[in-house]
mmCIF file of C-alpha atoms in Angstrom:
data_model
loop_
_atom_site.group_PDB
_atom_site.id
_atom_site.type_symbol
_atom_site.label_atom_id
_atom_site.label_comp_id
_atom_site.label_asym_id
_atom_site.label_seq_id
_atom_site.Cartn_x
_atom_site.Cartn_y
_atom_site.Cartn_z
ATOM 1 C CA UNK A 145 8.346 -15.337 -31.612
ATOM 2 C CA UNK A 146 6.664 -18.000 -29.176
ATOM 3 C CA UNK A 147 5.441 -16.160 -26.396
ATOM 4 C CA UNK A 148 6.057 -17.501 -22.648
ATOM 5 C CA UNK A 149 4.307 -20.369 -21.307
ATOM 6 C CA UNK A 150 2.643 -17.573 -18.461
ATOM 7 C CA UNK A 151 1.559 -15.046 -20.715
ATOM 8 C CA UNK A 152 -0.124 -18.304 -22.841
ATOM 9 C CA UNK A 153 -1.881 -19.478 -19.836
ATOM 10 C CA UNK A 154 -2.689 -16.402 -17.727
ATOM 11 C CA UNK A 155 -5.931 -16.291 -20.248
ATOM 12 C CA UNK A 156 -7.074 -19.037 -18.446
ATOM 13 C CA UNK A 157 -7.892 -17.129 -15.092
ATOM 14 C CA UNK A 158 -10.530 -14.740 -17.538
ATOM 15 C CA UNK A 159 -12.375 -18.043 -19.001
ATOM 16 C CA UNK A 160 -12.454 -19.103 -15.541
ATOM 17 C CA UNK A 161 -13.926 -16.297 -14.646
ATOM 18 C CA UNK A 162 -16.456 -16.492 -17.223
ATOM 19 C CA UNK A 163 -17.438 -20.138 -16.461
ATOM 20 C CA UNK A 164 -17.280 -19.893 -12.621
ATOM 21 C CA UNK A 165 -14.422 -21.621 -10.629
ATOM 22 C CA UNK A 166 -13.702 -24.507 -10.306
ATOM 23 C CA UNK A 167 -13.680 -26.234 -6.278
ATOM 24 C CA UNK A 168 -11.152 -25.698 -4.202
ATOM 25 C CA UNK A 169 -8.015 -28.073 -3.559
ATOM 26 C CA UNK A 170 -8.369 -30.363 -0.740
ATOM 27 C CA UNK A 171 -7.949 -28.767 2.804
ATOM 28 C CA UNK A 172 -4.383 -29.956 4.537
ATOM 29 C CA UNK A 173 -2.370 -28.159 6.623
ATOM 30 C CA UNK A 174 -0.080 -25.089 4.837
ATOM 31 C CA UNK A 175 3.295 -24.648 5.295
ATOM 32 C CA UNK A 176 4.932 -21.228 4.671
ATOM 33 C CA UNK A 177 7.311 -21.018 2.176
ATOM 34 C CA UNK A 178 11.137 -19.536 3.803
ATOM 35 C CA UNK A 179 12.059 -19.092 -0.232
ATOM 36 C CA UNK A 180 10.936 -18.493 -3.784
ATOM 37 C CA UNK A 181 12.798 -19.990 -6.377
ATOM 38 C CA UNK A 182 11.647 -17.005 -8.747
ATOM 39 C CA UNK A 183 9.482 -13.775 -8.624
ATOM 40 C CA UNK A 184 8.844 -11.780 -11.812
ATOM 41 C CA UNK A 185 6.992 -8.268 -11.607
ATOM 42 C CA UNK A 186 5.705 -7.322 -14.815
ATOM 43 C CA UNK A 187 3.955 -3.755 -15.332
ATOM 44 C CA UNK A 188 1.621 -3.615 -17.897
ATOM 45 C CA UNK A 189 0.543 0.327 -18.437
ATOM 46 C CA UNK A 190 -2.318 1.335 -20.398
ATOM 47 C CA UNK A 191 -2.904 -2.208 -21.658
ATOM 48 C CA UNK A 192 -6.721 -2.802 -20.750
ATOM 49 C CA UNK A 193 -7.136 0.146 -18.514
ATOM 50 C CA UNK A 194 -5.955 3.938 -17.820
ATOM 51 C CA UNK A 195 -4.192 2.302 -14.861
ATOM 52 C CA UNK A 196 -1.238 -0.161 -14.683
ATOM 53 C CA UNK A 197 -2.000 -3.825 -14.568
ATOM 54 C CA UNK A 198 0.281 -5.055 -12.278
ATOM 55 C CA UNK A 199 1.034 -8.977 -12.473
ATOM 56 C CA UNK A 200 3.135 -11.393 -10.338
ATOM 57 C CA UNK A 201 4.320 -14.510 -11.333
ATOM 58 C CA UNK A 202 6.412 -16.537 -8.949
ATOM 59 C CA UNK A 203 7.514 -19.928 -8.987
ATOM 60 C CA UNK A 204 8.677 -21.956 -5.038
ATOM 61 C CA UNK A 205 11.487 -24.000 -5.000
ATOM 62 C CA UNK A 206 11.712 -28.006 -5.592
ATOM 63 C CA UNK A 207 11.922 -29.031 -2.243
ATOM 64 C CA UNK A 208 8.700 -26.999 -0.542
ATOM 65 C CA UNK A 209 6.258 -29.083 0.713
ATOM 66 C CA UNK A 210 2.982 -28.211 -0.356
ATOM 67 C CA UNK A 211 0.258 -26.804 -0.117
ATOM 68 C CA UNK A 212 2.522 -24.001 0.363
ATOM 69 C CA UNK A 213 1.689 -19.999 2.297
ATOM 70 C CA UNK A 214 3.783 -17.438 0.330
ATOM 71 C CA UNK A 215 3.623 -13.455 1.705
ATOM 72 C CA UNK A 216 4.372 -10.807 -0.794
ATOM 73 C CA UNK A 217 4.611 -7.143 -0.028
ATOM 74 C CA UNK A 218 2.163 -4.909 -1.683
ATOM 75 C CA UNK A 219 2.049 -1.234 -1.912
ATOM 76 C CA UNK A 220 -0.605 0.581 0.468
ATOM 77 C CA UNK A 221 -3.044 2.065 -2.183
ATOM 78 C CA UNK A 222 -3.615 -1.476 -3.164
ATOM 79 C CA UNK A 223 -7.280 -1.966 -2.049
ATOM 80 C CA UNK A 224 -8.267 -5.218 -3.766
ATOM 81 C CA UNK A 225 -6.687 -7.873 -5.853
ATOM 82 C CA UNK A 226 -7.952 -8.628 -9.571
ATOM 83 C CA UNK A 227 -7.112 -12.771 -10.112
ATOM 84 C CA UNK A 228 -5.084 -14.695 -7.793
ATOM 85 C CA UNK A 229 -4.276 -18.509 -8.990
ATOM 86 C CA UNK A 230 -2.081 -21.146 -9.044
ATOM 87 C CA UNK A 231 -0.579 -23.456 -11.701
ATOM 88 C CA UNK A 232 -2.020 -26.580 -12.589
ATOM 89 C CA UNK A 233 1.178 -28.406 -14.000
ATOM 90 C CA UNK A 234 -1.220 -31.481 -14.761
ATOM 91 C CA UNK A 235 -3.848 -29.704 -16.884
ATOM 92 C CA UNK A 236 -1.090 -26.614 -18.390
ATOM 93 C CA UNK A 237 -4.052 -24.034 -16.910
ATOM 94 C CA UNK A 238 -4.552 -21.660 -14.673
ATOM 95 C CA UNK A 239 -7.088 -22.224 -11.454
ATOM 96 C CA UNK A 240 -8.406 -19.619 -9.139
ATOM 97 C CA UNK A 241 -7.261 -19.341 -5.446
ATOM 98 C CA UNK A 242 -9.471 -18.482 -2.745
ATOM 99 C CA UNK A 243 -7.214 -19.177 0.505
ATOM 100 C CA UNK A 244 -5.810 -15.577 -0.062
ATOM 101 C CA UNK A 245 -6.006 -12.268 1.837
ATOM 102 C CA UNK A 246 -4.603 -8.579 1.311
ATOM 103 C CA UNK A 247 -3.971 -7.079 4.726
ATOM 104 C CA UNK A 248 -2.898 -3.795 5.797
ATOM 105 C CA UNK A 249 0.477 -3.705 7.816
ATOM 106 C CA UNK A 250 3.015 -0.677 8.943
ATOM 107 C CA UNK A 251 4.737 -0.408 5.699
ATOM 108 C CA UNK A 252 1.864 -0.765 3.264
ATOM 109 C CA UNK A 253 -0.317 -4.199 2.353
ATOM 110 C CA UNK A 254 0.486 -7.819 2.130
ATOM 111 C CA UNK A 255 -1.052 -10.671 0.240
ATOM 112 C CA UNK A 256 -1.284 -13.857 2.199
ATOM 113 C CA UNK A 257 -1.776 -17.102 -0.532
ATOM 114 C CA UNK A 258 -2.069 -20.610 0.054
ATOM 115 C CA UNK A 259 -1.127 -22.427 -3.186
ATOM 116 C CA UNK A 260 -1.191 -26.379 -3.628
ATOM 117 C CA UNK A 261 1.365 -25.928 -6.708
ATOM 118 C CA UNK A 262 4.782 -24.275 -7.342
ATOM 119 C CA UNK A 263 3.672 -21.907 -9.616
ATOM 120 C CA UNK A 264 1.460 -18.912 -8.816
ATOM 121 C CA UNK A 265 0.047 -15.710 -10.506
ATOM 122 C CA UNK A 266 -1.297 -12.375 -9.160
ATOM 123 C CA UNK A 267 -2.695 -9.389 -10.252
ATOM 124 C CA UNK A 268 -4.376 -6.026 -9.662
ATOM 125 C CA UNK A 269 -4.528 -2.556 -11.113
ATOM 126 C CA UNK A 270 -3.406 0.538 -9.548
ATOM 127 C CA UNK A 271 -3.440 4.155 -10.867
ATOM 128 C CA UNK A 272 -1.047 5.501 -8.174
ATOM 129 C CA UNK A 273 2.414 5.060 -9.633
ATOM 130 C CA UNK A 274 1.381 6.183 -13.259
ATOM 131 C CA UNK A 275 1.744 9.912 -13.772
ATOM 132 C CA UNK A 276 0.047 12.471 -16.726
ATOM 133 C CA UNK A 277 1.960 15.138 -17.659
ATOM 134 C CA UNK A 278 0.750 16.257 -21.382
ATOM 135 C CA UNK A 279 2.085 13.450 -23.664
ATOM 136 C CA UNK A 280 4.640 12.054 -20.884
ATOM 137 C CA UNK A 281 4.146 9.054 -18.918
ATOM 138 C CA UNK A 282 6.422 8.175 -15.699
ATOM 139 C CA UNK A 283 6.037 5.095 -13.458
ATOM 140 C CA UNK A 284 7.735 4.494 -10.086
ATOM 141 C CA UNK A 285 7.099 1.034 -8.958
ATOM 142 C CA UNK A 286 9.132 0.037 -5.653
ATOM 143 C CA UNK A 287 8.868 -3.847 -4.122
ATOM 144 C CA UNK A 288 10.495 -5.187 -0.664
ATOM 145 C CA UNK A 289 11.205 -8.680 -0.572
ATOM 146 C CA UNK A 290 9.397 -10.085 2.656
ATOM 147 C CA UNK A 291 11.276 -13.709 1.939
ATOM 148 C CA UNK A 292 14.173 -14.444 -0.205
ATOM 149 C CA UNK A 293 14.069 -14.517 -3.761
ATOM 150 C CA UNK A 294 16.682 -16.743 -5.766
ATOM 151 C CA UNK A 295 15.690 -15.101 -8.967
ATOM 152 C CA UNK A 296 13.768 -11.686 -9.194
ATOM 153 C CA UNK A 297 13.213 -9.608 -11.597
ATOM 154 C CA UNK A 298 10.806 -6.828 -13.225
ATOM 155 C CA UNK A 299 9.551 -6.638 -17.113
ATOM 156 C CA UNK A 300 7.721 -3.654 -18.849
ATOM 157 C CA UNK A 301 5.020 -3.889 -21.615
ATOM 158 C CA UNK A 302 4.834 -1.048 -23.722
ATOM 159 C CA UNK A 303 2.041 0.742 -24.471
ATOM 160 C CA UNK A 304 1.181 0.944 -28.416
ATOM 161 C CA UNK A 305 2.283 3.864 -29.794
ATOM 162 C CA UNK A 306 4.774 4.854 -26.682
ATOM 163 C CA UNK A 307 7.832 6.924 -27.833
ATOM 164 C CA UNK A 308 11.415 7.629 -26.518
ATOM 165 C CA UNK A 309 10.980 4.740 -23.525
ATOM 166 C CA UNK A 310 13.262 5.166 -20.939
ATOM 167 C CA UNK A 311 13.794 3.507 -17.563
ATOM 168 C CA UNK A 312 16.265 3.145 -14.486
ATOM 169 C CA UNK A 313 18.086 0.299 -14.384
ATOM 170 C CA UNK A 314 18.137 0.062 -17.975
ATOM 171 C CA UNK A 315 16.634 -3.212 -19.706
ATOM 172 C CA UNK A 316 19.006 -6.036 -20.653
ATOM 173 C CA UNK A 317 16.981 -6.589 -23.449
ATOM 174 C CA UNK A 318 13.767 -5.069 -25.152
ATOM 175 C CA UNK A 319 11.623 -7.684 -27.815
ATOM 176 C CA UNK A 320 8.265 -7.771 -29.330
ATOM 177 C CA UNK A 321 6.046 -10.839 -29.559
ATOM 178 C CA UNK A 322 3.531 -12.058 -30.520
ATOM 179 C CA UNK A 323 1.003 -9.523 -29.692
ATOM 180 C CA UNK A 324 3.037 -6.910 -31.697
ATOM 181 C CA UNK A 325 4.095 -4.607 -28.259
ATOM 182 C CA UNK A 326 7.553 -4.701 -26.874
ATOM 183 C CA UNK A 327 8.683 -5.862 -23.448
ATOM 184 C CA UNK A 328 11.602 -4.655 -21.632
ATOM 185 C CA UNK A 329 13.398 -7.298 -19.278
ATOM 186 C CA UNK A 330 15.210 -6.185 -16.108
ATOM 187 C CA UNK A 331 18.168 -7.636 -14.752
ATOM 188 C CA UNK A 332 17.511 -11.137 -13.020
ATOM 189 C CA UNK A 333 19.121 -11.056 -9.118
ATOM 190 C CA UNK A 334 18.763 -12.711 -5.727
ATOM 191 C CA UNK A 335 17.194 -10.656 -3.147
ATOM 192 C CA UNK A 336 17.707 -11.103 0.335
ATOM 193 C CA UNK A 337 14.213 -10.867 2.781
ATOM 194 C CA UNK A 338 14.072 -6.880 3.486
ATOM 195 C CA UNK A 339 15.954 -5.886 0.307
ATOM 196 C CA UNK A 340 13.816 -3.291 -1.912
ATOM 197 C CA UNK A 341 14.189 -2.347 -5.683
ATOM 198 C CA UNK A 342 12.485 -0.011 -7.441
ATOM 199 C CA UNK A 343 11.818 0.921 -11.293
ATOM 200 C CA UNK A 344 11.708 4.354 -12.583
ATOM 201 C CA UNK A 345 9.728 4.178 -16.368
ATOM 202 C CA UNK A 346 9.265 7.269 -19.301
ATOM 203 C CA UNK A 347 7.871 7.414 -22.464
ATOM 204 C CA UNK A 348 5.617 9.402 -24.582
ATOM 205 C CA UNK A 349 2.394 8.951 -25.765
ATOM 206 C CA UNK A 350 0.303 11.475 -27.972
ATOM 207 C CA UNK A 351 -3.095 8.697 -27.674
ATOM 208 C CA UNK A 352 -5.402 7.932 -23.860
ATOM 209 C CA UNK A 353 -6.662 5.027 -25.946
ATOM 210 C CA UNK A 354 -5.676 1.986 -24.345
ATOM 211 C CA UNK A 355 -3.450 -1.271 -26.473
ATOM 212 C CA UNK A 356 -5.894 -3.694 -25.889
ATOM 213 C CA UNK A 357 -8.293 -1.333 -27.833
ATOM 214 C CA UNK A 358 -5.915 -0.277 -30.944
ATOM 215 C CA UNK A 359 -4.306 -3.802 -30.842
ATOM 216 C CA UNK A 360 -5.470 -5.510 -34.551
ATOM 217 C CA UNK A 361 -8.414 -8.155 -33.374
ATOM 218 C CA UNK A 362 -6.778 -11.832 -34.144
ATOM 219 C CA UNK A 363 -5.699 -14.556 -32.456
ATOM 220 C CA UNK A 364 -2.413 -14.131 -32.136
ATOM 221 C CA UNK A 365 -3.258 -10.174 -30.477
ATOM 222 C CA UNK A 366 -6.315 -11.572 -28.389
ATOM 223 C CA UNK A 367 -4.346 -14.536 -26.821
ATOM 224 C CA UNK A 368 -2.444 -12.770 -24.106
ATOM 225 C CA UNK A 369 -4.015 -10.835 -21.087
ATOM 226 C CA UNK A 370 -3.949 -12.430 -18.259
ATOM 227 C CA UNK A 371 -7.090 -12.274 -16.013
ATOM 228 C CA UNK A 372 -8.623 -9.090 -17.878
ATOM 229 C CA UNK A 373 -10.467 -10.081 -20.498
ATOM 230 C CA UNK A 374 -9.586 -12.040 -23.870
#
C-alpha cells in the first residue's frame, strides 16, 4: 500500500537535521491565517520513544496570502517542540522553520509559525497523556481549535505488538502500510474556532520495547518517521 505523500516526506526534516538547515525564506511581512483548509493530529505511541510522538500536519486554504502566521493550541506540559517545517511544493521536501514560538497562555501553550507555503508539519513528544498500568496502555489527547478548521481530524499508529485496541470515537477505518503497523483514522469534520475534541485510546502491550526498535531494518520499515530519526 503506497504510503501518504507526508509520512514519505516528513523524513526529510531528520536529514535536514543531519546536514544543517538550510537559510531561511526571504523576510516580508506575515499575514495570519483566519482558516485552515485541513489539520490532521496523528499520535504516534511508543514508536521511537516511551512517550507519544505527537505530529501535526496542516494544510491553509487556496486563497491565503503568504507568508502566512498560523496559531495552534498546545497542551501545557508541552515544554519544547521537536521539528517544525513547512512544505516545499517545488522541491517535494520538507524545510525547517525558524519564525516559530511556543508560548504559555491561560489555557495551556500555543505555537506561533510563520510559514511561506500551504503546507506545514509539527511535532514534539510528550509523556503526559500516555498511562502504565501493567500491560495496558490509555491515551487521552484533547485539542481546541484556536481558528477554524474546514477539515480536522486525528489518526493513531499502533504500537507493534499492541492487542485489543480500542478508542472513543471509534475509527472509520484501521489499515497497515507500508511499515507493517496499523493506523486508525478518525472521522474528518469542520471545527469552529473554540470547539475542542478529544481522543480516548486502549490497548495492550506485554513488550516496553519501542516499534522503531522491533520494526524489521529495510527500506520500506526505515522510510517513515518523521523528524526522529531514519
Amino acid at each position: 500500500m503506497r504510503r501518504s505523500r507526508w509520512t514519505w516526506l516528513a523524513v526529510g526534516v531528520a536529514l535536514l537535521m543531519g546536514v544543517g538547515w538550510l537559510p531561511g525564506f526571504i523576510e516580508v511581512a506575515a499575514q495570519s491565517s483566519d482558516a485552515l483548509a485541513s489539520l490532521t493530529i496523528a499520535l504516534w505511541p511508543e514508536y521511537d520513544r516511551p512517550e507519544v510522538l505527537v505530529i501535526y500536519q496542516g494544510a491553509l486554504k487556496p486563497e491565503t496570502s503568504l507568508p502566512a502566521t498560523v496559531s495552534i493550541a498546545m497542551p501545557s506540559h508541552v515544554h519544547q517542540m521537536h521539528a517544525v517545517a513547512y512544505l516545499d511544493e517545488n522541491t517535494g521536501t520538507l524545510m525547517r522553520l525558524d519564525s516559530f514560538r511556543l508560548e504559555a497562555t491561560a489555557q495551556g501553550k500555543r505555537l506561533t509559525l510563520t510559514t511561506p507555503a500551504r503546507r506545514f508539519h509539527a511535532e514534539y513528544y510528550t509523556a503526559d497523556v500516555l498511562t502504565r498500568e501493567g500491560a495496558t496502555r490509555t491515551i487521552h489527547y484533547v485539542f481546541t481549535a484556536t481558528t477554524t478548521i474546514e477539515n480536522f481530524r486525528f489518526e493513531v499508529q499502533q504500537p507493534l505488538g499492541a492487542l485489543d485496541f480500542v478508542s472513543d470515537p471509534v475509527p472509520v477505518a484501521i489499515e497497515k502500510r507500508a511499515d507493517n503497523l496499523f493506523y486508525a483514522r478518525y472521522p474528518a469534520e469542520a471545527l469552529a474556532a473554540g470547539a475542542s475534541r478529544s481522543l480516548r485510546v486502549a490497548y495492550q502491550r506485554h513488550s516496553d520495547r519501542v516499534s522503531s526498535e522491533a520494526m524489521p531494518s529495510t527500506p520500506e520499515a526505515l522510510a517513515g518517521p518523521p523528524g526522529s530519526g531514519a
